[in-house]
PDB file of C-alpha atoms in Angstrom:
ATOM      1  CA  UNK A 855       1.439  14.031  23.051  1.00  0.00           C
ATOM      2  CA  UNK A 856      -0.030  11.073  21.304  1.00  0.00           C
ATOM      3  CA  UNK A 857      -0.474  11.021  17.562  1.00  0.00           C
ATOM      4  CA  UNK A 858      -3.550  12.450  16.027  1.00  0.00           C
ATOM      5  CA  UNK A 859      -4.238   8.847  14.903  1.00  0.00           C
ATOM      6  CA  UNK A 860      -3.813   7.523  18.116  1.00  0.00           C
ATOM      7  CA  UNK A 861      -5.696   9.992  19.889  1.00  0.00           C
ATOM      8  CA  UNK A 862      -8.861   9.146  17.676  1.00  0.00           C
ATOM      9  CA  UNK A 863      -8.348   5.415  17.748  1.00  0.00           C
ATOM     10  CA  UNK A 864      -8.443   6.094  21.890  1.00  0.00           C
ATOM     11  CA  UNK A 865     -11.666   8.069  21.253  1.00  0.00           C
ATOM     12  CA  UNK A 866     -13.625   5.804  19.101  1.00  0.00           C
ATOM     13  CA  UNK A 867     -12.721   3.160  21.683  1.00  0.00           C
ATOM     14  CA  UNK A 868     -14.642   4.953  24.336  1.00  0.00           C
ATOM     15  CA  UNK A 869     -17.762   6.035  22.193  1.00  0.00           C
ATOM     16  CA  UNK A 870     -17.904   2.220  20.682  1.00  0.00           C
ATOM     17  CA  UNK A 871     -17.956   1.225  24.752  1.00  0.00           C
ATOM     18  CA  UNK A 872     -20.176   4.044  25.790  1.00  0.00           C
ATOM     19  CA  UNK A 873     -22.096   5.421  23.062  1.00  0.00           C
ATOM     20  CA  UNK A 874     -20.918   9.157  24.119  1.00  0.00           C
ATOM     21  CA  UNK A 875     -18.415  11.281  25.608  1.00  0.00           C
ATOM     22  CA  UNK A 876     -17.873  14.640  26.887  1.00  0.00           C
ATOM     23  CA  UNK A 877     -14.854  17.138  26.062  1.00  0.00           C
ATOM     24  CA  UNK A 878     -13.562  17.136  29.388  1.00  0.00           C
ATOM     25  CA  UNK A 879     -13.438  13.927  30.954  1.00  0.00           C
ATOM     26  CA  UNK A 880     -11.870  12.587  27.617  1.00  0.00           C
ATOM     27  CA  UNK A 881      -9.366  15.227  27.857  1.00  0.00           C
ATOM     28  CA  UNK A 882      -8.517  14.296  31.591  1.00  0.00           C
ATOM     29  CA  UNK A 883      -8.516  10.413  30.354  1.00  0.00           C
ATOM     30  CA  UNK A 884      -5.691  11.089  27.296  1.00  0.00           C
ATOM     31  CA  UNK A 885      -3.926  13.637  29.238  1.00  0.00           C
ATOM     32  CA  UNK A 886      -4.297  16.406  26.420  1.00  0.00           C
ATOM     33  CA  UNK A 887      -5.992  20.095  26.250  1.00  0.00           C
ATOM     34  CA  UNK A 888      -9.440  20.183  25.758  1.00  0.00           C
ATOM     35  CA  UNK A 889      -9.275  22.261  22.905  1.00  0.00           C
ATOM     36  CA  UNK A 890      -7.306  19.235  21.173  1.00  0.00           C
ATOM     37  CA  UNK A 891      -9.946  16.865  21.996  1.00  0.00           C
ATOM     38  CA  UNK A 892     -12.697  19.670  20.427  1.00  0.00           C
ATOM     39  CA  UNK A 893     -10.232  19.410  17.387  1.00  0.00           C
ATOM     40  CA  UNK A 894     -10.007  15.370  17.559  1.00  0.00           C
ATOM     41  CA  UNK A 895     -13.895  15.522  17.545  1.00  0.00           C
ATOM     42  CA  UNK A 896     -14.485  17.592  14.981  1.00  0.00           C
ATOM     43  CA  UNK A 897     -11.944  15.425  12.738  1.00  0.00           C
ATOM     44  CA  UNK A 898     -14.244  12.352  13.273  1.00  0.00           C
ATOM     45  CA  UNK A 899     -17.404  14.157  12.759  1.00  0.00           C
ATOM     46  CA  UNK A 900     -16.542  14.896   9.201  1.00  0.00           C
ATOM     47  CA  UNK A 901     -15.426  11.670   8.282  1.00  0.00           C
ATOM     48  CA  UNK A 902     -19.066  10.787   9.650  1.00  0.00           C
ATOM     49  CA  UNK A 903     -17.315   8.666  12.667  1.00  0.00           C
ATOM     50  CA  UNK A 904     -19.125  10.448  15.255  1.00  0.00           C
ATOM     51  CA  UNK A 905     -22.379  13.350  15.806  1.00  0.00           C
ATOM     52  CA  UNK A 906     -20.824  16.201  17.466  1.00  0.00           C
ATOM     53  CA  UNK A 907     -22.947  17.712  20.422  1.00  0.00           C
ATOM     54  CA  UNK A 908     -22.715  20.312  23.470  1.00  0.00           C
ATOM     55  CA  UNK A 909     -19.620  19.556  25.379  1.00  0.00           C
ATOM     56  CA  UNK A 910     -18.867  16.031  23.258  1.00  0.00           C
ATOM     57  CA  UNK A 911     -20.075  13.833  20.973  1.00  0.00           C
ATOM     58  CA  UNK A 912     -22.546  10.520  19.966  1.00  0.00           C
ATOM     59  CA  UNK A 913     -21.210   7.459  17.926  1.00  0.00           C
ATOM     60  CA  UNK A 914     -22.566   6.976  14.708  1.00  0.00           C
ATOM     61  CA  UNK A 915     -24.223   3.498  13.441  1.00  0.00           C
ATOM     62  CA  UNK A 916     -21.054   3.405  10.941  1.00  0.00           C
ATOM     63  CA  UNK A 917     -18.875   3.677  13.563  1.00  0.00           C
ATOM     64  CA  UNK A 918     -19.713   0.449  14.864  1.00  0.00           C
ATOM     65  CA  UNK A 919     -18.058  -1.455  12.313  1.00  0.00           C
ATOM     66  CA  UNK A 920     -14.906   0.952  12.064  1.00  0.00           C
ATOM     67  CA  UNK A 921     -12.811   1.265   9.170  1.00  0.00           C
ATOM     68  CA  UNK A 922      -9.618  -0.882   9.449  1.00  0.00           C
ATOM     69  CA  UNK A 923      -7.045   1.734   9.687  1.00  0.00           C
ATOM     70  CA  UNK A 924      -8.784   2.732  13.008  1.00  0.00           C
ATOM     71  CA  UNK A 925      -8.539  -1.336  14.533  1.00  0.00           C
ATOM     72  CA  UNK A 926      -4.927  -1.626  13.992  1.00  0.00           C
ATOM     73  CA  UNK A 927      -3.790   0.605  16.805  1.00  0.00           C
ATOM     74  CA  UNK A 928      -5.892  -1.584  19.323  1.00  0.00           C
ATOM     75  CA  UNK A 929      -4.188  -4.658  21.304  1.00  0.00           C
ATOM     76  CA  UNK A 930      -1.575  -4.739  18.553  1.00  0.00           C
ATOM     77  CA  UNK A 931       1.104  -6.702  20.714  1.00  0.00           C
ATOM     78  CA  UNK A 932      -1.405  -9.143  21.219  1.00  0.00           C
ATOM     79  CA  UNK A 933      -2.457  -9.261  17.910  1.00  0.00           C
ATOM     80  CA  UNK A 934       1.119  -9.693  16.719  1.00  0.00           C
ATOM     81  CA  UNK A 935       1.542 -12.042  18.985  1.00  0.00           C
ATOM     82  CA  UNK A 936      -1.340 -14.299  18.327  1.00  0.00           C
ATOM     83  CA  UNK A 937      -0.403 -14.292  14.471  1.00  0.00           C
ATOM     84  CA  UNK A 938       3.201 -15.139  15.033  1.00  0.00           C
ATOM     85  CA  UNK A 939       1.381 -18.201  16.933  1.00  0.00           C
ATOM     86  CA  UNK A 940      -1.103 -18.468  13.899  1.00  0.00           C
ATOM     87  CA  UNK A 941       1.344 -18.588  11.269  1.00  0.00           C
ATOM     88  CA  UNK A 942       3.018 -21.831  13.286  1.00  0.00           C
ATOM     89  CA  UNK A 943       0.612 -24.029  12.226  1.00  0.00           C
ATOM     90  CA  UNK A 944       0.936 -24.030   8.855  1.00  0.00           C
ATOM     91  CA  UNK A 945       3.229 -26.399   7.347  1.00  0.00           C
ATOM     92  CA  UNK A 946       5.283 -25.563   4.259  1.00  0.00           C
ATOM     93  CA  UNK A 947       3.072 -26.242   0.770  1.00  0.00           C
ATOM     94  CA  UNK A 948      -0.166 -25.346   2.673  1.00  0.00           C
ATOM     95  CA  UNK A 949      -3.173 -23.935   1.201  1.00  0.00           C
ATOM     96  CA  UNK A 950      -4.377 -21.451   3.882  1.00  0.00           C
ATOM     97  CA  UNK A 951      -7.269 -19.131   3.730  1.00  0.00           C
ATOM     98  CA  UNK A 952      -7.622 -15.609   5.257  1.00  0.00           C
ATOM     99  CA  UNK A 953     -10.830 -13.044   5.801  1.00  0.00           C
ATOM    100  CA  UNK A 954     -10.399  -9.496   6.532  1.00  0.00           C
ATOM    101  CA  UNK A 955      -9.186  -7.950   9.826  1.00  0.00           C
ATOM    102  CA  UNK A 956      -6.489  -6.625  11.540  1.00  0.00           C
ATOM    103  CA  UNK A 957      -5.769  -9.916  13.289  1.00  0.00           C
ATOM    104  CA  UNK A 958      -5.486 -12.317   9.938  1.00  0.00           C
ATOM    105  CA  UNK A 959      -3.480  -9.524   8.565  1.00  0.00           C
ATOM    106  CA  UNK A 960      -0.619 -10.186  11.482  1.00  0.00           C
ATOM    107  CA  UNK A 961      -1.113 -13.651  10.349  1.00  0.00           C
ATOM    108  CA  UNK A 962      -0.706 -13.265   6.268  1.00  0.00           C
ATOM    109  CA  UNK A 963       2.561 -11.163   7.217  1.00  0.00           C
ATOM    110  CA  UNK A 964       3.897 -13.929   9.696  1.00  0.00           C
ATOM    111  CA  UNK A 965       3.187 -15.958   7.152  1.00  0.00           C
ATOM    112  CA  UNK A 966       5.413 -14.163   4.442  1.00  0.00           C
ATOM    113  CA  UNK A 967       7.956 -13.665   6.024  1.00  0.00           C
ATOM    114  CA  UNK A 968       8.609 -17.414   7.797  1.00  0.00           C
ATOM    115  CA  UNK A 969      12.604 -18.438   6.676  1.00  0.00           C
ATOM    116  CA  UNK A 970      10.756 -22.227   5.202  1.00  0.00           C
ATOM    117  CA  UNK A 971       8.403 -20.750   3.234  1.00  0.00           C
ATOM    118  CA  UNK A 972      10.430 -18.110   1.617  1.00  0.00           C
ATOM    119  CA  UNK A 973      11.949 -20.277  -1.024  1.00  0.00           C
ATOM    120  CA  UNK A 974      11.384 -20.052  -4.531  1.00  0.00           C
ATOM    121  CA  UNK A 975      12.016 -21.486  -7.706  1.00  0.00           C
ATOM    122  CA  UNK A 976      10.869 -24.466  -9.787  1.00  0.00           C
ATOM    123  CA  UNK A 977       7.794 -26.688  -7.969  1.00  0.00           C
ATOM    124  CA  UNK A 978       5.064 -26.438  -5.918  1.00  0.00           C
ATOM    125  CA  UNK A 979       4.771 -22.645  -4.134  1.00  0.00           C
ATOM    126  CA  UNK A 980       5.729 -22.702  -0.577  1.00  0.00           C
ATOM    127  CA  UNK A 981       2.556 -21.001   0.291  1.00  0.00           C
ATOM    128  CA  UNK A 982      -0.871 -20.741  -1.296  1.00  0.00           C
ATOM    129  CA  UNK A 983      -3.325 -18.130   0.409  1.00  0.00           C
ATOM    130  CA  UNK A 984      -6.764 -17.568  -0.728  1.00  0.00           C
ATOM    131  CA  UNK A 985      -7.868 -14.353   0.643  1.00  0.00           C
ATOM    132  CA  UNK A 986     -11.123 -11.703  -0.232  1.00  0.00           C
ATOM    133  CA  UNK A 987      -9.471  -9.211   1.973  1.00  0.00           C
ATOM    134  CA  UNK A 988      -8.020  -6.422  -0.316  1.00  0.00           C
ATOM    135  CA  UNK A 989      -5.441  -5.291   2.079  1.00  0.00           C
ATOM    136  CA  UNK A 990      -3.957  -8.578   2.685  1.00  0.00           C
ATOM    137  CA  UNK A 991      -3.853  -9.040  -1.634  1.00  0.00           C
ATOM    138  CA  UNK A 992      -1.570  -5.935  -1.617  1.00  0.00           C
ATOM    139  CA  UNK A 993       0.945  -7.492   0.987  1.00  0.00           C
ATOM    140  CA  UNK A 994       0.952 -10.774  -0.785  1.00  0.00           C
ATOM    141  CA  UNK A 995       0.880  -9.890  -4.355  1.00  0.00           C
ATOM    142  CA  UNK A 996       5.066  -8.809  -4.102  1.00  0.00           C
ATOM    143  CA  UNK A 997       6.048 -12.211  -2.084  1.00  0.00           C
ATOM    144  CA  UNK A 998       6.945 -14.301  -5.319  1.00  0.00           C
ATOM    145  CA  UNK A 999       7.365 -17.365  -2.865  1.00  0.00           C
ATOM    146  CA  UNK A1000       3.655 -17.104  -2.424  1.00  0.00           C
ATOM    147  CA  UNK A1001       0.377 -18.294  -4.684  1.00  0.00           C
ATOM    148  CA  UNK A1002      -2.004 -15.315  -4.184  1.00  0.00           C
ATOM    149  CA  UNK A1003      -5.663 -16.262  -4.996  1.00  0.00           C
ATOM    150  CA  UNK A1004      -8.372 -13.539  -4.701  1.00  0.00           C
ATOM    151  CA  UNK A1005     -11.665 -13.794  -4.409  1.00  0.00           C
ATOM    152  CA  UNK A1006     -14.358 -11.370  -6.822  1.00  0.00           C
ATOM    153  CA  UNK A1007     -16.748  -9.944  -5.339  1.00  0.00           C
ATOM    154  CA  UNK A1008     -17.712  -6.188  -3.910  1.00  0.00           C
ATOM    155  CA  UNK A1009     -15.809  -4.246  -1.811  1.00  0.00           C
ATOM    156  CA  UNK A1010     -16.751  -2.594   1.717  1.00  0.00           C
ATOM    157  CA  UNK A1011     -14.576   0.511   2.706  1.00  0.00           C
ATOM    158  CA  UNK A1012     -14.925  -0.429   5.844  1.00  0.00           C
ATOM    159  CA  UNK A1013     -13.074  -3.562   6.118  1.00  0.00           C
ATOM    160  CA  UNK A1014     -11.258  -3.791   2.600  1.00  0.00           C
ATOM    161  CA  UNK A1015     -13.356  -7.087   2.323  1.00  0.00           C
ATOM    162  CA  UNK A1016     -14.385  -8.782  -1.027  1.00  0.00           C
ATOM    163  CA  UNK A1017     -18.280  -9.733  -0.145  1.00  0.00           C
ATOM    164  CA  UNK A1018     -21.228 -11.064  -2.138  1.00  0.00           C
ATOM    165  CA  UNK A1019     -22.089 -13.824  -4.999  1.00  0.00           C
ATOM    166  CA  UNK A1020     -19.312 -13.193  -6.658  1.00  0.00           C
ATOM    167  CA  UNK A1021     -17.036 -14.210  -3.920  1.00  0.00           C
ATOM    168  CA  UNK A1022     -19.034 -17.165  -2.730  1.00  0.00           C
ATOM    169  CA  UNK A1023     -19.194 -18.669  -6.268  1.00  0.00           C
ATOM    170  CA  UNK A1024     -15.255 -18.815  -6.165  1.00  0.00           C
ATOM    171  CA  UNK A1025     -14.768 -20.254  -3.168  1.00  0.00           C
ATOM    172  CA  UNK A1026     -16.905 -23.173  -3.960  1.00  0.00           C
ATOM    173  CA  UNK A1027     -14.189 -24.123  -6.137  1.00  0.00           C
ATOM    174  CA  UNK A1028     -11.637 -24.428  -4.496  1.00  0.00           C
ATOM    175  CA  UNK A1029     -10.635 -26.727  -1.506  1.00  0.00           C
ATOM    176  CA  UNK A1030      -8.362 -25.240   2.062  1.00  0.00           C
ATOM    177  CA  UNK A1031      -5.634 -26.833   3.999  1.00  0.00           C
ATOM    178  CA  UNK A1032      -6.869 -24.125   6.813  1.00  0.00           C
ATOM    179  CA  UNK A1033      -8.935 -21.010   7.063  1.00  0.00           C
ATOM    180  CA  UNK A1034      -7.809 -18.387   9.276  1.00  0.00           C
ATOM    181  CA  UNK A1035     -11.005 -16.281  10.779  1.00  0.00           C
ATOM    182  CA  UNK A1036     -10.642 -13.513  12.019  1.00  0.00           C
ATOM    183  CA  UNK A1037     -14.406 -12.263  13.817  1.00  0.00           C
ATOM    184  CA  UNK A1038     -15.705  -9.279  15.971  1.00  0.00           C
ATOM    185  CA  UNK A1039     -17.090 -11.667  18.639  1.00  0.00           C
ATOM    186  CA  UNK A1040     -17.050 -15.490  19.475  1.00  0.00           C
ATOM    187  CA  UNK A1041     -19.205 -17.530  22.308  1.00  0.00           C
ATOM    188  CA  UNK A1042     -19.927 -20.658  22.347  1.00  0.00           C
ATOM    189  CA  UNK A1043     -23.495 -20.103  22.130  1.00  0.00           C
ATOM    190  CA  UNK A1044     -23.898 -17.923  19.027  1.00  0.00           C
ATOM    191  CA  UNK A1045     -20.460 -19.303  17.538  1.00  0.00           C
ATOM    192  CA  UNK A1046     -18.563 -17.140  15.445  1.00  0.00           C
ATOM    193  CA  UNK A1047     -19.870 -13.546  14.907  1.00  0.00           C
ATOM    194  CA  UNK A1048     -19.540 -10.407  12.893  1.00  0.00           C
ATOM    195  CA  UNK A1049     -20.960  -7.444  12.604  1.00  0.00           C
ATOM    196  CA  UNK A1050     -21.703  -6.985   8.906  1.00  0.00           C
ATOM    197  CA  UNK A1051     -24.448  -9.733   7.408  1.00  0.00           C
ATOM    198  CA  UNK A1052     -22.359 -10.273   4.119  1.00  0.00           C
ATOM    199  CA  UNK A1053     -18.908 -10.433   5.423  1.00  0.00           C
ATOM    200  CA  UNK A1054     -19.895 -13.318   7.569  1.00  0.00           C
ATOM    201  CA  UNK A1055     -21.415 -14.663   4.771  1.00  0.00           C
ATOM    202  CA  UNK A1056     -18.444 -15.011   2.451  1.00  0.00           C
ATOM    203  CA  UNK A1057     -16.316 -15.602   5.946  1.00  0.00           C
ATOM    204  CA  UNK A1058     -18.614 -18.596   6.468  1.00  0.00           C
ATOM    205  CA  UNK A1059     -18.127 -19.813   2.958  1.00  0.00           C
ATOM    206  CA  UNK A1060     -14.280 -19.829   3.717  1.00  0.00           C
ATOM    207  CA  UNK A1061     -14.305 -21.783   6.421  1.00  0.00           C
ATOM    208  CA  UNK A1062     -16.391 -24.134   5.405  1.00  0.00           C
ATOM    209  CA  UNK A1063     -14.009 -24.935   2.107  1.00  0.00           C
ATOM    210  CA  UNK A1064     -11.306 -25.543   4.927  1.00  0.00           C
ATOM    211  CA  UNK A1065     -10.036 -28.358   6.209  1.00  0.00           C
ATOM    212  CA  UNK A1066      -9.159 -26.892   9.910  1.00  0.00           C
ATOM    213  CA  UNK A1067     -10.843 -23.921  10.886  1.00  0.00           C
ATOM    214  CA  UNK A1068      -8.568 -21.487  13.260  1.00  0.00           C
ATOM    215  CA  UNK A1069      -9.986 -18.593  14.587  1.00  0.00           C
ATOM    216  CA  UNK A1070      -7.532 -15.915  15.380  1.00  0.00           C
ATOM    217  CA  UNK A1071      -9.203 -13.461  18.279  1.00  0.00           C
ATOM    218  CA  UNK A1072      -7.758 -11.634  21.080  1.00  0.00           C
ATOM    219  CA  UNK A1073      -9.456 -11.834  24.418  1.00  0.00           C
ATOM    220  CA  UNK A1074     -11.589  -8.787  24.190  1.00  0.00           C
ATOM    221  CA  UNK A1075     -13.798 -10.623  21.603  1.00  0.00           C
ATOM    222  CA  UNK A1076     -14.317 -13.637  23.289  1.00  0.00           C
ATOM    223  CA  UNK A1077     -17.508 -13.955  25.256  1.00  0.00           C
ATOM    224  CA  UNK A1078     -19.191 -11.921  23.460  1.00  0.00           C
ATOM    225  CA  UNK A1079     -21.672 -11.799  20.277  1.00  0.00           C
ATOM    226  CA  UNK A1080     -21.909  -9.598  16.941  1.00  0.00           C
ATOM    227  CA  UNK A1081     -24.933  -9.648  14.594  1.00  0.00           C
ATOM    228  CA  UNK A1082     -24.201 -11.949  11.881  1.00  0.00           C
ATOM    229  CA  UNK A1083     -23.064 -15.607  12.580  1.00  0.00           C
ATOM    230  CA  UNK A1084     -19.771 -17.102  10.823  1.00  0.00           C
ATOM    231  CA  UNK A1085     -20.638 -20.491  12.260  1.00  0.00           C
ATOM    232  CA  UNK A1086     -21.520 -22.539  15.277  1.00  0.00           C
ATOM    233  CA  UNK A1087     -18.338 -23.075  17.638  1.00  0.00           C
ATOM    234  CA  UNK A1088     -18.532 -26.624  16.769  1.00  0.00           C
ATOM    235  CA  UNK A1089     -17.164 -26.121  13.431  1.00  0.00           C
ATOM    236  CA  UNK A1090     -13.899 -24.176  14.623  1.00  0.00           C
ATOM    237  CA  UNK A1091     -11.091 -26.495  15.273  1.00  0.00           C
ATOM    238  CA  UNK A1092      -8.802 -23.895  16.962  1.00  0.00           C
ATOM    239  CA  UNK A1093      -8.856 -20.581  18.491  1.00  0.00           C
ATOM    240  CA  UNK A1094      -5.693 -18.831  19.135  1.00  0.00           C
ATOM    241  CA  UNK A1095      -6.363 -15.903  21.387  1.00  0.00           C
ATOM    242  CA  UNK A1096      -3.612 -14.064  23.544  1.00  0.00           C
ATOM    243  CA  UNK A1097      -2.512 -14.615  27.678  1.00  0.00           C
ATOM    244  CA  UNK A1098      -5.207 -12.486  28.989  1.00  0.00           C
ATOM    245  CA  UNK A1099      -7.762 -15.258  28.181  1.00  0.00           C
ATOM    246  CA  UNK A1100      -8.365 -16.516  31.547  1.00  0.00           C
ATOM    247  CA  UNK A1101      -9.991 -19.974  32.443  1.00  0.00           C
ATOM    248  CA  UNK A1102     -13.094 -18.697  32.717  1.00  0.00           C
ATOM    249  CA  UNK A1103     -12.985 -16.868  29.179  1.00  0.00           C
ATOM    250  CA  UNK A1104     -11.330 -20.486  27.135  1.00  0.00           C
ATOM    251  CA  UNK A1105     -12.920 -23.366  29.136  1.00  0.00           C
ATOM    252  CA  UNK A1106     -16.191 -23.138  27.884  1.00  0.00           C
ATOM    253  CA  UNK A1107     -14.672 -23.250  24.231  1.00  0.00           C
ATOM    254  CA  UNK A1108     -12.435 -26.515  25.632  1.00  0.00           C
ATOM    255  CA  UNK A1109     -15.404 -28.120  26.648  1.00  0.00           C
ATOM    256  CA  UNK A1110     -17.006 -27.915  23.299  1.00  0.00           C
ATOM    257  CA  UNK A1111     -14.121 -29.390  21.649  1.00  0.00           C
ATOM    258  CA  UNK A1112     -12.075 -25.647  20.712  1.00  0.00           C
ATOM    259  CA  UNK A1113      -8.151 -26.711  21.029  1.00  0.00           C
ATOM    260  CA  UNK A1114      -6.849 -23.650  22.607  1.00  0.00           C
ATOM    261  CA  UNK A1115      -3.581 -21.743  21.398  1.00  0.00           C
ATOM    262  CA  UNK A1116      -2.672 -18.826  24.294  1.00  0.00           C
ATOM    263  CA  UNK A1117       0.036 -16.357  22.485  1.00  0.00           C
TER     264      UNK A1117
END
């Protein structure tokens, strides 16, 4: 049997997709009892994930921008993959910056732990990151080889993101080598996308201190459109997005100038 953790991950991916779900066709879908899945439920109802009902349950609003420890289960090899890829085109001495997400996470820790940027000692740091994304701080903040900069600002639960005027004032300051974004949806219509209004706010004001902008997105998200725009596709140099991204997903992003990076 899969891990409780798993289980609801699974779950929320459904109710995100389909807005409900019933006891027993989620049941027959995970291969488990139906009295697990009434316990599964009842877990994400009081952590205010879902609205329980007759035979299964409705997403809540919150639920569509899901806390991080429920993203990291989803496409991970991909993920991994893409940020392995990611992390290969910075060049030692680099000043990179990094948003929240469970994507640009893969990347900080490719990052870290690259052989030629894990030297230390007198001189410029291998590695500078400037980051607002809490989680990524606490993975940094031990690597002596690296210069951790982090942003003020307020945090959201939700995505351990830094957000606001406090944040945006910072980064004004400063200048980027690259800015790794990580988003919830990219076309080359709307751009860049997220689903919160001030986290693409301060993850515009990142990108636009960087030099090369690299968007870091597996193939689910591309395509497709969140609330809050980033920025317009013209202003992202690179997106490196995983195998699954057919032609007919990537060319439209070729045409309009997007180098592509399949990992």
């Amino acid at each position: 049997m899969a891990a409780p953790q798993d289980r609801w991950s699974a779950l929320l991916d459904i109710l995100t997709r389909d807005g409900r779900i019933e006891v027993e066709a989620a049941a027959e879908v995970l291969q488990v009892s139906s009295a697990t899945i009434r316990r599964d439920l009842d877990e994400l109802a009081r952590q205010q994930m879902v609205t329980r009902t007759h035979g299964g349950a409705v997403i809540n609003a919150i639920a569509y921008d899901l806390p991080l420890r429920y993203k990291a289960a989803r496409n991970a090899p991909e993920k991994e993959r893409i940020a392995n890829a990611a992390a290969g085109l910075v060049k030692p001495g680099a000043v990179v910056g990094l948003n929240g997400g469970t994507t640009t996470t893969a990347v900080a820790r490719a990052l870290a732990i690259r052989p030629d940027l894990s030297r230390e000692g007198a001189g410029p740091p291998a590695l500078t990151v400037v980051t607002n994304a809490l989680n990524i701080a606490n993975e940094l903040v031990v690597r002596r080889h690296v210069k951790l900069v982090l942003t003020g600002g307020v945090a959201r639960p939700a995505s351990y993101e830094l957000t606001g005027p406090l944040a945006t004032g910072m980064l004004a300051q400063i200048t980027l080598d690259h800015a790794f974004i990580g988003v919830d949806a990219i076309d080359v219509q709307h751009g860049a996308t997220a689903q919160d209004e001030g986290e693409a706010g301060i993850n515009w004001a990142l990108a636009r201190r960087a030099e090369r902008v690299i968007v870091v997105a597996d193939s689910s998200k591309l395509g497709r459109r969140a609330f809050a725009r980033i920025c317009p596709v013209e202003d992202v140099h690179v997106l490196v997005t995983d195998k699954a991204a057919g032609p007919e997903l990537t060319e439209p992003f070729a045409a309009a100038g997007v180098e592509i990076v399949r990992a």
